[in-house]
């Protein structure tokens, strides 16, 4: 879908109070979507601290997400035919969008605050820009270069202090979580260039989640991690909420793109950053030093530059 300025989108072309109320609804939806996205990493931390292995949590989450998408497809009476290109697409996006990044978060979650995990994951727009520039799908501009430089500065502010701590502190776990925005950044460019012809957003969502489940489930059988029992603990709650919140988040994401184009939805990263830190404080009682807050501020400045240029380009296109 072509990116449109959210104020110039055809569905905005009414006047007065009605247009203003629509804008408020869309902005509220962005805040809800970002808050849900930030909450997902807190839920993964709850699940990881419950004593289950990463593969077990990942398989259960993918099973619930796939089942939810399947219900949506049944309600919509939506069917599709798998082709070799579609299978390749789903296998790659299943790895980059679910299996690899979620496994990294689950493995590192017991060692890092949820707020720090969210902060690192929110580097995804920076990675996407770098990947797009390398793939020559984005033009090189001064604004983009400044934004990438600010993103690198924010990363240094978070990672550098760990070098002086005994055993380098939790640097290895931070670097592991750094694999998440790398996967997401590559995936976004890949999806944009290789979207399978004839598939809608719900079909792609189901195919991606189902592919991740198919890829990970055999590993769980080989490793033999224990399956959750009937006891209802915070781990099970975390897994269930991760799946439900993720479904709500992706539905709002697709709804916003359908209603406003591809620009406004990008602002959810701002809400996700602070929501992830806030969920960590509320659920886990986390506290952060000034460097973490400073890195968050620098990262927000970088994302603001990218968002402003994206809006400017969309208006110019319109």
PDB file of C-alpha atoms in Angstrom:
ATOM      1  CA  UNK A   1       0.000   0.000   0.000  1.00  0.00           C
ATOM      2  CA  UNK A   2       1.341   3.417  -0.921  1.00  0.00           C
ATOM      3  CA  UNK A   3       2.247   5.532   2.097  1.00  0.00           C
ATOM      4  CA  UNK A   4      -0.103   8.480   2.464  1.00  0.00           C
ATOM      5  CA  UNK A   5       0.019  11.482   4.690  1.00  0.00           C
ATOM      6  CA  UNK A   6      -2.558  10.640   7.333  1.00  0.00           C
ATOM      7  CA  UNK A   7      -4.105  14.108   7.008  1.00  0.00           C
ATOM      8  CA  UNK A   8      -4.292  13.840   3.199  1.00  0.00           C
ATOM      9  CA  UNK A   9      -5.753  10.335   3.096  1.00  0.00           C
ATOM     10  CA  UNK A  10      -9.059  10.206   1.160  1.00  0.00           C
ATOM     11  CA  UNK A  11     -11.004   9.076   4.232  1.00  0.00           C
ATOM     12  CA  UNK A  12     -10.055  12.311   5.952  1.00  0.00           C
ATOM     13  CA  UNK A  13     -11.701  14.470   3.325  1.00  0.00           C
ATOM     14  CA  UNK A  14     -14.541  15.779   5.383  1.00  0.00           C
ATOM     15  CA  UNK A  15     -14.601  19.029   7.323  1.00  0.00           C
ATOM     16  CA  UNK A  16     -15.061  20.508  10.747  1.00  0.00           C
ATOM     17  CA  UNK A  17     -15.588  18.577  13.954  1.00  0.00           C
ATOM     18  CA  UNK A  18     -16.054  15.223  12.247  1.00  0.00           C
ATOM     19  CA  UNK A  19     -12.567  15.334  10.771  1.00  0.00           C
ATOM     20  CA  UNK A  20     -11.105  16.453  14.099  1.00  0.00           C
ATOM     21  CA  UNK A  21     -12.795  13.567  15.948  1.00  0.00           C
ATOM     22  CA  UNK A  22     -11.492  11.078  13.392  1.00  0.00           C
ATOM     23  CA  UNK A  23      -7.983  12.377  13.886  1.00  0.00           C
ATOM     24  CA  UNK A  24      -8.345  11.977  17.655  1.00  0.00           C
ATOM     25  CA  UNK A  25      -9.554   8.380  17.204  1.00  0.00           C
ATOM     26  CA  UNK A  26      -6.591   7.524  14.979  1.00  0.00           C
ATOM     27  CA  UNK A  27      -4.086   9.136  17.336  1.00  0.00           C
ATOM     28  CA  UNK A  28      -5.645   7.258  20.262  1.00  0.00           C
ATOM     29  CA  UNK A  29      -5.360   4.014  18.260  1.00  0.00           C
ATOM     30  CA  UNK A  30      -1.660   4.702  17.689  1.00  0.00           C
ATOM     31  CA  UNK A  31      -1.136   5.155  21.427  1.00  0.00           C
ATOM     32  CA  UNK A  32      -3.012   1.922  22.202  1.00  0.00           C
ATOM     33  CA  UNK A  33      -1.058   0.009  19.569  1.00  0.00           C
ATOM     34  CA  UNK A  34       2.293   1.271  20.852  1.00  0.00           C
ATOM     35  CA  UNK A  35       1.330   0.554  24.454  1.00  0.00           C
ATOM     36  CA  UNK A  36       0.359  -3.004  23.509  1.00  0.00           C
ATOM     37  CA  UNK A  37       3.611  -3.507  21.598  1.00  0.00           C
ATOM     38  CA  UNK A  38       5.641  -2.362  24.594  1.00  0.00           C
ATOM     39  CA  UNK A  39       3.636  -4.638  26.904  1.00  0.00           C
ATOM     40  CA  UNK A  40       4.491  -7.717  24.844  1.00  0.00           C
ATOM     41  CA  UNK A  41       8.112  -7.700  25.991  1.00  0.00           C
ATOM     42  CA  UNK A  42       7.066  -7.451  29.634  1.00  0.00           C
ATOM     43  CA  UNK A  43       4.812 -10.484  29.070  1.00  0.00           C
ATOM     44  CA  UNK A  44       7.708 -12.406  27.507  1.00  0.00           C
ATOM     45  CA  UNK A  45       9.799 -11.609  30.568  1.00  0.00           C
ATOM     46  CA  UNK A  46       7.028 -12.974  32.810  1.00  0.00           C
ATOM     47  CA  UNK A  47       6.921 -16.148  30.724  1.00  0.00           C
ATOM     48  CA  UNK A  48      10.717 -16.541  30.677  1.00  0.00           C
ATOM     49  CA  UNK A  49      10.932 -16.215  34.464  1.00  0.00           C
ATOM     50  CA  UNK A  50       8.337 -18.960  34.950  1.00  0.00           C
ATOM     51  CA  UNK A  51      10.798 -21.820  34.542  1.00  0.00           C
ATOM     52  CA  UNK A  52       9.847 -22.970  31.041  1.00  0.00           C
ATOM     53  CA  UNK A  53      12.355 -23.240  28.210  1.00  0.00           C
ATOM     54  CA  UNK A  54      12.445 -20.719  25.388  1.00  0.00           C
ATOM     55  CA  UNK A  55      11.219 -23.243  22.827  1.00  0.00           C
ATOM     56  CA  UNK A  56       8.218 -24.216  24.970  1.00  0.00           C
ATOM     57  CA  UNK A  57       7.122 -20.606  25.426  1.00  0.00           C
ATOM     58  CA  UNK A  58       7.696 -19.869  21.746  1.00  0.00           C
ATOM     59  CA  UNK A  59       5.690 -22.881  20.536  1.00  0.00           C
ATOM     60  CA  UNK A  60       2.749 -22.106  22.842  1.00  0.00           C
ATOM     61  CA  UNK A  61       2.733 -18.442  21.797  1.00  0.00           C
ATOM     62  CA  UNK A  62       2.902 -19.299  18.088  1.00  0.00           C
ATOM     63  CA  UNK A  63       0.160 -21.893  18.517  1.00  0.00           C
ATOM     64  CA  UNK A  64      -2.158 -19.327  20.102  1.00  0.00           C
ATOM     65  CA  UNK A  65      -1.313 -16.625  17.528  1.00  0.00           C
ATOM     66  CA  UNK A  66      -1.777 -19.042  14.597  1.00  0.00           C
ATOM     67  CA  UNK A  67      -5.088 -20.279  16.008  1.00  0.00           C
ATOM     68  CA  UNK A  68      -6.321 -16.690  16.396  1.00  0.00           C
ATOM     69  CA  UNK A  69      -5.442 -15.875  12.792  1.00  0.00           C
ATOM     70  CA  UNK A  70      -7.086 -19.113  11.637  1.00  0.00           C
ATOM     71  CA  UNK A  71     -10.345 -18.095  13.330  1.00  0.00           C
ATOM     72  CA  UNK A  72     -10.188 -14.693  11.616  1.00  0.00           C
ATOM     73  CA  UNK A  73      -9.636 -16.351   8.231  1.00  0.00           C
ATOM     74  CA  UNK A  74     -12.585 -18.689   8.838  1.00  0.00           C
ATOM     75  CA  UNK A  75     -14.856 -15.785   9.790  1.00  0.00           C
ATOM     76  CA  UNK A  76     -13.727 -13.892   6.699  1.00  0.00           C
ATOM     77  CA  UNK A  77     -14.033 -17.061   4.583  1.00  0.00           C
ATOM     78  CA  UNK A  78     -10.582 -16.317   3.299  1.00  0.00           C
ATOM     79  CA  UNK A  79      -8.613 -19.076   1.583  1.00  0.00           C
ATOM     80  CA  UNK A  80      -5.345 -19.097  -0.285  1.00  0.00           C
ATOM     81  CA  UNK A  81      -3.201 -21.451  -2.311  1.00  0.00           C
ATOM     82  CA  UNK A  82       0.396 -22.021  -1.309  1.00  0.00           C
ATOM     83  CA  UNK A  83       2.998 -21.577  -4.029  1.00  0.00           C
ATOM     84  CA  UNK A  84       6.766 -22.177  -3.812  1.00  0.00           C
ATOM     85  CA  UNK A  85       7.349 -18.414  -3.610  1.00  0.00           C
ATOM     86  CA  UNK A  86       4.759 -18.043  -0.839  1.00  0.00           C
ATOM     87  CA  UNK A  87       6.298 -20.923   1.136  1.00  0.00           C
ATOM     88  CA  UNK A  88       9.722 -19.306   0.843  1.00  0.00           C
ATOM     89  CA  UNK A  89       8.255 -15.949   1.914  1.00  0.00           C
ATOM     90  CA  UNK A  90       6.524 -17.413   4.973  1.00  0.00           C
ATOM     91  CA  UNK A  91       9.597 -19.411   6.017  1.00  0.00           C
ATOM     92  CA  UNK A  92      11.831 -16.326   5.927  1.00  0.00           C
ATOM     93  CA  UNK A  93       9.344 -13.996   7.613  1.00  0.00           C
ATOM     94  CA  UNK A  94       8.476 -16.667  10.183  1.00  0.00           C
ATOM     95  CA  UNK A  95      12.137 -16.814  11.163  1.00  0.00           C
ATOM     96  CA  UNK A  96      12.791 -13.058  11.065  1.00  0.00           C
ATOM     97  CA  UNK A  97       9.453 -11.916  12.477  1.00  0.00           C
ATOM     98  CA  UNK A  98       8.822 -14.517  15.165  1.00  0.00           C
ATOM     99  CA  UNK A  99      11.180 -17.431  15.784  1.00  0.00           C
ATOM    100  CA  UNK A 100      14.616 -15.777  15.972  1.00  0.00           C
ATOM    101  CA  UNK A 101      13.757 -12.437  17.672  1.00  0.00           C
ATOM    102  CA  UNK A 102      11.352 -13.945  20.227  1.00  0.00           C
ATOM    103  CA  UNK A 103      13.832 -16.702  21.085  1.00  0.00           C
ATOM    104  CA  UNK A 104      16.482 -14.029  21.680  1.00  0.00           C
ATOM    105  CA  UNK A 105      14.172 -12.017  23.951  1.00  0.00           C
ATOM    106  CA  UNK A 106      13.115 -15.096  25.929  1.00  0.00           C
ATOM    107  CA  UNK A 107      16.732 -16.173  26.425  1.00  0.00           C
ATOM    108  CA  UNK A 108      17.853 -12.727  27.593  1.00  0.00           C
ATOM    109  CA  UNK A 109      14.720 -11.684  29.528  1.00  0.00           C
ATOM    110  CA  UNK A 110      15.729 -13.164  32.922  1.00  0.00           C
ATOM    111  CA  UNK A 111      18.922 -11.086  32.814  1.00  0.00           C
ATOM    112  CA  UNK A 112      17.612  -7.698  31.611  1.00  0.00           C
ATOM    113  CA  UNK A 113      14.912  -5.236  32.717  1.00  0.00           C
ATOM    114  CA  UNK A 114      11.836  -5.195  30.476  1.00  0.00           C
ATOM    115  CA  UNK A 115      12.343  -1.465  29.908  1.00  0.00           C
ATOM    116  CA  UNK A 116      15.868  -1.978  28.576  1.00  0.00           C
ATOM    117  CA  UNK A 117      14.647  -4.773  26.280  1.00  0.00           C
ATOM    118  CA  UNK A 118      11.997  -2.458  24.849  1.00  0.00           C
ATOM    119  CA  UNK A 119      14.543   0.349  24.441  1.00  0.00           C
ATOM    120  CA  UNK A 120      16.846  -1.911  22.424  1.00  0.00           C
ATOM    121  CA  UNK A 121      14.004  -3.285  20.300  1.00  0.00           C
ATOM    122  CA  UNK A 122      12.935   0.275  19.481  1.00  0.00           C
ATOM    123  CA  UNK A 123      16.148   0.646  17.478  1.00  0.00           C
ATOM    124  CA  UNK A 124      14.256  -1.180  14.713  1.00  0.00           C
ATOM    125  CA  UNK A 125      13.539   2.013  12.677  1.00  0.00           C
ATOM    126  CA  UNK A 126      17.270   2.822  12.684  1.00  0.00           C
ATOM    127  CA  UNK A 127      18.129  -0.662  11.457  1.00  0.00           C
ATOM    128  CA  UNK A 128      15.417  -0.482   8.797  1.00  0.00           C
ATOM    129  CA  UNK A 129      16.876   2.755   7.458  1.00  0.00           C
ATOM    130  CA  UNK A 130      20.406   1.309   7.349  1.00  0.00           C
ATOM    131  CA  UNK A 131      19.185  -1.858   5.585  1.00  0.00           C
ATOM    132  CA  UNK A 132      17.140   0.219   3.129  1.00  0.00           C
ATOM    133  CA  UNK A 133      20.100   2.465   2.368  1.00  0.00           C
ATOM    134  CA  UNK A 134      22.366  -0.538   1.807  1.00  0.00           C
ATOM    135  CA  UNK A 135      19.733  -2.159  -0.412  1.00  0.00           C
ATOM    136  CA  UNK A 136      19.274   1.188  -2.203  1.00  0.00           C
ATOM    137  CA  UNK A 137      15.553   1.231  -1.612  1.00  0.00           C
ATOM    138  CA  UNK A 138      15.821   4.539   0.299  1.00  0.00           C
ATOM    139  CA  UNK A 139      17.519   7.720  -0.786  1.00  0.00           C
ATOM    140  CA  UNK A 140      20.419   9.048   1.259  1.00  0.00           C
ATOM    141  CA  UNK A 141      19.488  12.337   2.903  1.00  0.00           C
ATOM    142  CA  UNK A 142      21.008  14.499   5.581  1.00  0.00           C
ATOM    143  CA  UNK A 143      18.049  13.907   7.888  1.00  0.00           C
ATOM    144  CA  UNK A 144      18.367  10.134   7.613  1.00  0.00           C
ATOM    145  CA  UNK A 145      22.097  10.232   8.228  1.00  0.00           C
ATOM    146  CA  UNK A 146      21.630  12.433  11.312  1.00  0.00           C
ATOM    147  CA  UNK A 147      18.905  10.079  12.582  1.00  0.00           C
ATOM    148  CA  UNK A 148      21.160   7.038  12.158  1.00  0.00           C
ATOM    149  CA  UNK A 149      23.998   8.866  13.933  1.00  0.00           C
ATOM    150  CA  UNK A 150      21.689   9.690  16.849  1.00  0.00           C
ATOM    151  CA  UNK A 151      20.582   6.067  16.982  1.00  0.00           C
ATOM    152  CA  UNK A 152      24.203   4.933  17.183  1.00  0.00           C
ATOM    153  CA  UNK A 153      24.841   7.462  19.954  1.00  0.00           C
ATOM    154  CA  UNK A 154      21.879   6.111  21.928  1.00  0.00           C
ATOM    155  CA  UNK A 155      23.228   2.569  21.519  1.00  0.00           C
ATOM    156  CA  UNK A 156      26.636   3.630  22.826  1.00  0.00           C
ATOM    157  CA  UNK A 157      25.018   5.305  25.846  1.00  0.00           C
ATOM    158  CA  UNK A 158      23.338   2.006  26.780  1.00  0.00           C
ATOM    159  CA  UNK A 159      26.137  -0.443  25.931  1.00  0.00           C
ATOM    160  CA  UNK A 160      29.352   1.408  26.825  1.00  0.00           C
ATOM    161  CA  UNK A 161      28.859   1.479  30.635  1.00  0.00           C
ATOM    162  CA  UNK A 162      28.698  -2.333  30.656  1.00  0.00           C
ATOM    163  CA  UNK A 163      32.294  -2.562  29.421  1.00  0.00           C
ATOM    164  CA  UNK A 164      33.653  -1.265  32.721  1.00  0.00           C
ATOM    165  CA  UNK A 165      31.681  -3.697  34.906  1.00  0.00           C
ATOM    166  CA  UNK A 166      33.049  -7.063  36.118  1.00  0.00           C
ATOM    167  CA  UNK A 167      32.543  -9.633  33.394  1.00  0.00           C
ATOM    168  CA  UNK A 168      31.263  -6.784  31.206  1.00  0.00           C
ATOM    169  CA  UNK A 169      28.012  -6.728  33.163  1.00  0.00           C
ATOM    170  CA  UNK A 170      25.031  -7.752  31.069  1.00  0.00           C
ATOM    171  CA  UNK A 171      26.609  -6.695  27.772  1.00  0.00           C
ATOM    172  CA  UNK A 172      26.226 -10.140  26.209  1.00  0.00           C
ATOM    173  CA  UNK A 173      22.497 -10.157  26.931  1.00  0.00           C
ATOM    174  CA  UNK A 174      22.086  -6.648  25.523  1.00  0.00           C
ATOM    175  CA  UNK A 175      23.887  -7.698  22.353  1.00  0.00           C
ATOM    176  CA  UNK A 176      21.648 -10.748  22.116  1.00  0.00           C
ATOM    177  CA  UNK A 177      18.544  -8.537  22.311  1.00  0.00           C
ATOM    178  CA  UNK A 178      20.202  -6.335  19.685  1.00  0.00           C
ATOM    179  CA  UNK A 179      19.576  -9.244  17.342  1.00  0.00           C
ATOM    180  CA  UNK A 180      15.841  -8.433  17.575  1.00  0.00           C
ATOM    181  CA  UNK A 181      15.826  -5.028  15.802  1.00  0.00           C
ATOM    182  CA  UNK A 182      18.251  -6.500  13.268  1.00  0.00           C
ATOM    183  CA  UNK A 183      15.716  -9.226  12.420  1.00  0.00           C
ATOM    184  CA  UNK A 184      12.783  -6.808  12.382  1.00  0.00           C
ATOM    185  CA  UNK A 185      14.673  -4.263  10.277  1.00  0.00           C
ATOM    186  CA  UNK A 186      15.625  -6.832   7.641  1.00  0.00           C
ATOM    187  CA  UNK A 187      12.146  -8.340   7.675  1.00  0.00           C
ATOM    188  CA  UNK A 188      10.389  -5.036   6.990  1.00  0.00           C
ATOM    189  CA  UNK A 189      12.464  -4.451   3.856  1.00  0.00           C
ATOM    190  CA  UNK A 190      12.050  -8.054   2.737  1.00  0.00           C
ATOM    191  CA  UNK A 191       8.259  -7.958   3.212  1.00  0.00           C
ATOM    192  CA  UNK A 192       8.029  -4.696   1.300  1.00  0.00           C
ATOM    193  CA  UNK A 193       9.927  -6.130  -1.682  1.00  0.00           C
ATOM    194  CA  UNK A 194       8.664  -9.739  -1.700  1.00  0.00           C
ATOM    195  CA  UNK A 195       5.005  -9.537  -0.643  1.00  0.00           C
ATOM    196  CA  UNK A 196       3.322 -12.592  -2.231  1.00  0.00           C
ATOM    197  CA  UNK A 197       0.912 -11.685  -4.999  1.00  0.00           C
ATOM    198  CA  UNK A 198      -2.754 -12.291  -4.229  1.00  0.00           C
ATOM    199  CA  UNK A 199      -2.364 -12.433  -0.420  1.00  0.00           C
ATOM    200  CA  UNK A 200      -4.029  -9.996   1.960  1.00  0.00           C
ATOM    201  CA  UNK A 201      -2.718  -8.903   5.359  1.00  0.00           C
ATOM    202  CA  UNK A 202      -4.644 -11.578   7.290  1.00  0.00           C
ATOM    203  CA  UNK A 203      -3.402 -14.390   5.093  1.00  0.00           C
ATOM    204  CA  UNK A 204       0.164 -13.185   5.412  1.00  0.00           C
ATOM    205  CA  UNK A 205      -0.225 -12.867   9.191  1.00  0.00           C
ATOM    206  CA  UNK A 206      -1.464 -16.440   9.471  1.00  0.00           C
ATOM    207  CA  UNK A 207       1.188 -17.805   7.114  1.00  0.00           C
ATOM    208  CA  UNK A 208       4.006 -16.088   8.987  1.00  0.00           C
ATOM    209  CA  UNK A 209       2.863 -17.305  12.423  1.00  0.00           C
ATOM    210  CA  UNK A 210       2.098 -20.826  11.180  1.00  0.00           C
ATOM    211  CA  UNK A 211       5.504 -21.058   9.486  1.00  0.00           C
ATOM    212  CA  UNK A 212       7.235 -20.060  12.728  1.00  0.00           C
ATOM    213  CA  UNK A 213       5.264 -22.750  14.577  1.00  0.00           C
ATOM    214  CA  UNK A 214       6.181 -25.417  12.003  1.00  0.00           C
ATOM    215  CA  UNK A 215       9.849 -24.439  12.146  1.00  0.00           C
ATOM    216  CA  UNK A 216      10.112 -24.392  15.953  1.00  0.00           C
ATOM    217  CA  UNK A 217       7.853 -27.296  17.006  1.00  0.00           C
ATOM    218  CA  UNK A 218      10.219 -30.067  15.780  1.00  0.00           C
ATOM    219  CA  UNK A 219      13.058 -28.497  17.784  1.00  0.00           C
ATOM    220  CA  UNK A 220      10.910 -28.655  20.929  1.00  0.00           C
ATOM    221  CA  UNK A 221      10.266 -32.363  20.330  1.00  0.00           C
ATOM    222  CA  UNK A 222      13.992 -33.060  19.843  1.00  0.00           C
ATOM    223  CA  UNK A 223      15.098 -31.043  22.873  1.00  0.00           C
ATOM    224  CA  UNK A 224      12.310 -32.452  25.045  1.00  0.00           C
ATOM    225  CA  UNK A 225      11.563 -29.370  27.123  1.00  0.00           C
ATOM    226  CA  UNK A 226       8.748 -29.876  29.662  1.00  0.00           C
ATOM    227  CA  UNK A 227       5.225 -28.890  28.617  1.00  0.00           C
ATOM    228  CA  UNK A 228       3.203 -26.705  31.018  1.00  0.00           C
ATOM    229  CA  UNK A 229       0.956 -28.526  33.439  1.00  0.00           C
ATOM    230  CA  UNK A 230      -2.486 -27.586  34.683  1.00  0.00           C
ATOM    231  CA  UNK A 231      -1.161 -25.133  37.268  1.00  0.00           C
ATOM    232  CA  UNK A 232      -1.937 -21.502  36.423  1.00  0.00           C
ATOM    233  CA  UNK A 233       1.116 -19.359  37.247  1.00  0.00           C
ATOM    234  CA  UNK A 234       2.506 -16.028  36.082  1.00  0.00           C
ATOM    235  CA  UNK A 235       4.315 -17.863  33.283  1.00  0.00           C
ATOM    236  CA  UNK A 236       1.058 -19.127  31.766  1.00  0.00           C
ATOM    237  CA  UNK A 237      -0.515 -15.707  32.255  1.00  0.00           C
ATOM    238  CA  UNK A 238       2.450 -14.091  30.499  1.00  0.00           C
ATOM    239  CA  UNK A 239       2.201 -16.445  27.516  1.00  0.00           C
ATOM    240  CA  UNK A 240      -1.554 -15.973  27.161  1.00  0.00           C
ATOM    241  CA  UNK A 241      -1.370 -12.184  27.483  1.00  0.00           C
ATOM    242  CA  UNK A 242       1.533 -12.011  25.030  1.00  0.00           C
ATOM    243  CA  UNK A 243      -0.569 -13.823  22.432  1.00  0.00           C
ATOM    244  CA  UNK A 244      -3.755 -11.826  23.049  1.00  0.00           C
ATOM    245  CA  UNK A 245      -1.994  -8.464  23.245  1.00  0.00           C
ATOM    246  CA  UNK A 246      -0.010  -9.303  20.112  1.00  0.00           C
ATOM    247  CA  UNK A 247      -3.214 -10.068  18.218  1.00  0.00           C
ATOM    248  CA  UNK A 248      -4.829  -6.803  19.347  1.00  0.00           C
ATOM    249  CA  UNK A 249      -1.687  -4.882  18.427  1.00  0.00           C
ATOM    250  CA  UNK A 250      -1.471  -6.323  14.924  1.00  0.00           C
ATOM    251  CA  UNK A 251      -5.203  -5.800  14.272  1.00  0.00           C
ATOM    252  CA  UNK A 252      -4.894  -2.116  15.215  1.00  0.00           C
ATOM    253  CA  UNK A 253      -1.727  -1.905  13.088  1.00  0.00           C
ATOM    254  CA  UNK A 254      -3.495  -3.213   9.983  1.00  0.00           C
ATOM    255  CA  UNK A 255      -6.609  -1.139  10.709  1.00  0.00           C
ATOM    256  CA  UNK A 256      -4.547   2.046  10.899  1.00  0.00           C
ATOM    257  CA  UNK A 257      -2.762   1.278   7.634  1.00  0.00           C
ATOM    258  CA  UNK A 258      -6.109   0.629   5.954  1.00  0.00           C
ATOM    259  CA  UNK A 259      -7.636   3.840   7.301  1.00  0.00           C
ATOM    260  CA  UNK A 260      -4.755   6.309   7.212  1.00  0.00           C
ATOM    261  CA  UNK A 261      -2.005   4.876   5.027  1.00  0.00           C
ATOM    262  CA  UNK A 262       1.485   3.910   6.070  1.00  0.00           C
ATOM    263  CA  UNK A 263       2.657   7.064   7.842  1.00  0.00           C
ATOM    264  CA  UNK A 264       0.721   7.578  11.060  1.00  0.00           C
ATOM    265  CA  UNK A 265       1.227   3.979  12.225  1.00  0.00           C
ATOM    266  CA  UNK A 266       4.983   4.539  12.450  1.00  0.00           C
ATOM    267  CA  UNK A 267       4.460   6.885  15.388  1.00  0.00           C
ATOM    268  CA  UNK A 268       3.465   3.936  17.589  1.00  0.00           C
ATOM    269  CA  UNK A 269       7.181   3.399  18.287  1.00  0.00           C
ATOM    270  CA  UNK A 270       7.117   6.515  20.486  1.00  0.00           C
ATOM    271  CA  UNK A 271       4.346   5.042  22.639  1.00  0.00           C
ATOM    272  CA  UNK A 272       6.004   1.606  22.647  1.00  0.00           C
ATOM    273  CA  UNK A 273       9.271   2.965  24.037  1.00  0.00           C
ATOM    274  CA  UNK A 274       7.763   4.611  27.087  1.00  0.00           C
ATOM    275  CA  UNK A 275       5.115   1.906  27.498  1.00  0.00           C
ATOM    276  CA  UNK A 276       7.785  -0.792  27.695  1.00  0.00           C
ATOM    277  CA  UNK A 277       9.686   1.154  30.346  1.00  0.00           C
ATOM    278  CA  UNK A 278       6.456   1.876  32.244  1.00  0.00           C
ATOM    279  CA  UNK A 279       5.333  -1.766  32.189  1.00  0.00           C
ATOM    280  CA  UNK A 280       8.723  -2.766  33.576  1.00  0.00           C
ATOM    281  CA  UNK A 281       8.351  -0.285  36.421  1.00  0.00           C
ATOM    282  CA  UNK A 282       4.766  -1.342  37.242  1.00  0.00           C
ATOM    283  CA  UNK A 283       5.166  -5.127  36.943  1.00  0.00           C
ATOM    284  CA  UNK A 284       8.775  -5.708  37.978  1.00  0.00           C
ATOM    285  CA  UNK A 285       9.533  -2.581  40.022  1.00  0.00           C
ATOM    286  CA  UNK A 286      12.399  -1.648  37.690  1.00  0.00           C
ATOM    287  CA  UNK A 287      14.451   1.503  38.071  1.00  0.00           C
ATOM    288  CA  UNK A 288      16.733   3.016  35.436  1.00  0.00           C
ATOM    289  CA  UNK A 289      19.751   5.300  35.704  1.00  0.00           C
ATOM    290  CA  UNK A 290      20.144   8.603  33.861  1.00  0.00           C
ATOM    291  CA  UNK A 291      22.067   7.013  30.985  1.00  0.00           C
ATOM    292  CA  UNK A 292      19.105   4.805  30.085  1.00  0.00           C
ATOM    293  CA  UNK A 293      16.722   7.768  30.179  1.00  0.00           C
ATOM    294  CA  UNK A 294      19.223   9.820  28.183  1.00  0.00           C
ATOM    295  CA  UNK A 295      19.501   7.073  25.572  1.00  0.00           C
ATOM    296  CA  UNK A 296      15.691   6.954  25.350  1.00  0.00           C
ATOM    297  CA  UNK A 297      15.602  10.721  24.745  1.00  0.00           C
ATOM    298  CA  UNK A 298      18.272  10.532  22.022  1.00  0.00           C
ATOM    299  CA  UNK A 299      16.480   7.624  20.358  1.00  0.00           C
ATOM    300  CA  UNK A 300      13.208   9.553  20.428  1.00  0.00           C
ATOM    301  CA  UNK A 301      14.939  12.474  18.715  1.00  0.00           C
ATOM    302  CA  UNK A 302      16.199  10.138  15.990  1.00  0.00           C
ATOM    303  CA  UNK A 303      12.743   8.645  15.448  1.00  0.00           C
ATOM    304  CA  UNK A 304      11.191  12.125  15.398  1.00  0.00           C
ATOM    305  CA  UNK A 305      13.535  13.129  12.561  1.00  0.00           C
ATOM    306  CA  UNK A 306      12.636  10.024  10.570  1.00  0.00           C
ATOM    307  CA  UNK A 307       8.923  10.499  11.184  1.00  0.00           C
ATOM    308  CA  UNK A 308       9.027  14.146  10.142  1.00  0.00           C
ATOM    309  CA  UNK A 309      10.782  13.313   6.877  1.00  0.00           C
ATOM    310  CA  UNK A 310       8.375  10.432   6.209  1.00  0.00           C
ATOM    311  CA  UNK A 311       5.389  12.748   6.628  1.00  0.00           C
ATOM    312  CA  UNK A 312       7.031  15.401   4.433  1.00  0.00           C
ATOM    313  CA  UNK A 313       7.686  12.888   1.658  1.00  0.00           C
ATOM    314  CA  UNK A 314       4.146  11.504   1.860  1.00  0.00           C
ATOM    315  CA  UNK A 315       2.667  14.988   1.510  1.00  0.00           C
ATOM    316  CA  UNK A 316       4.956  15.729  -1.427  1.00  0.00           C
ATOM    317  CA  UNK A 317       3.803  12.497  -3.107  1.00  0.00           C
ATOM    318  CA  UNK A 318       0.152  13.387  -2.553  1.00  0.00           C
TER     319      UNK A 318
END
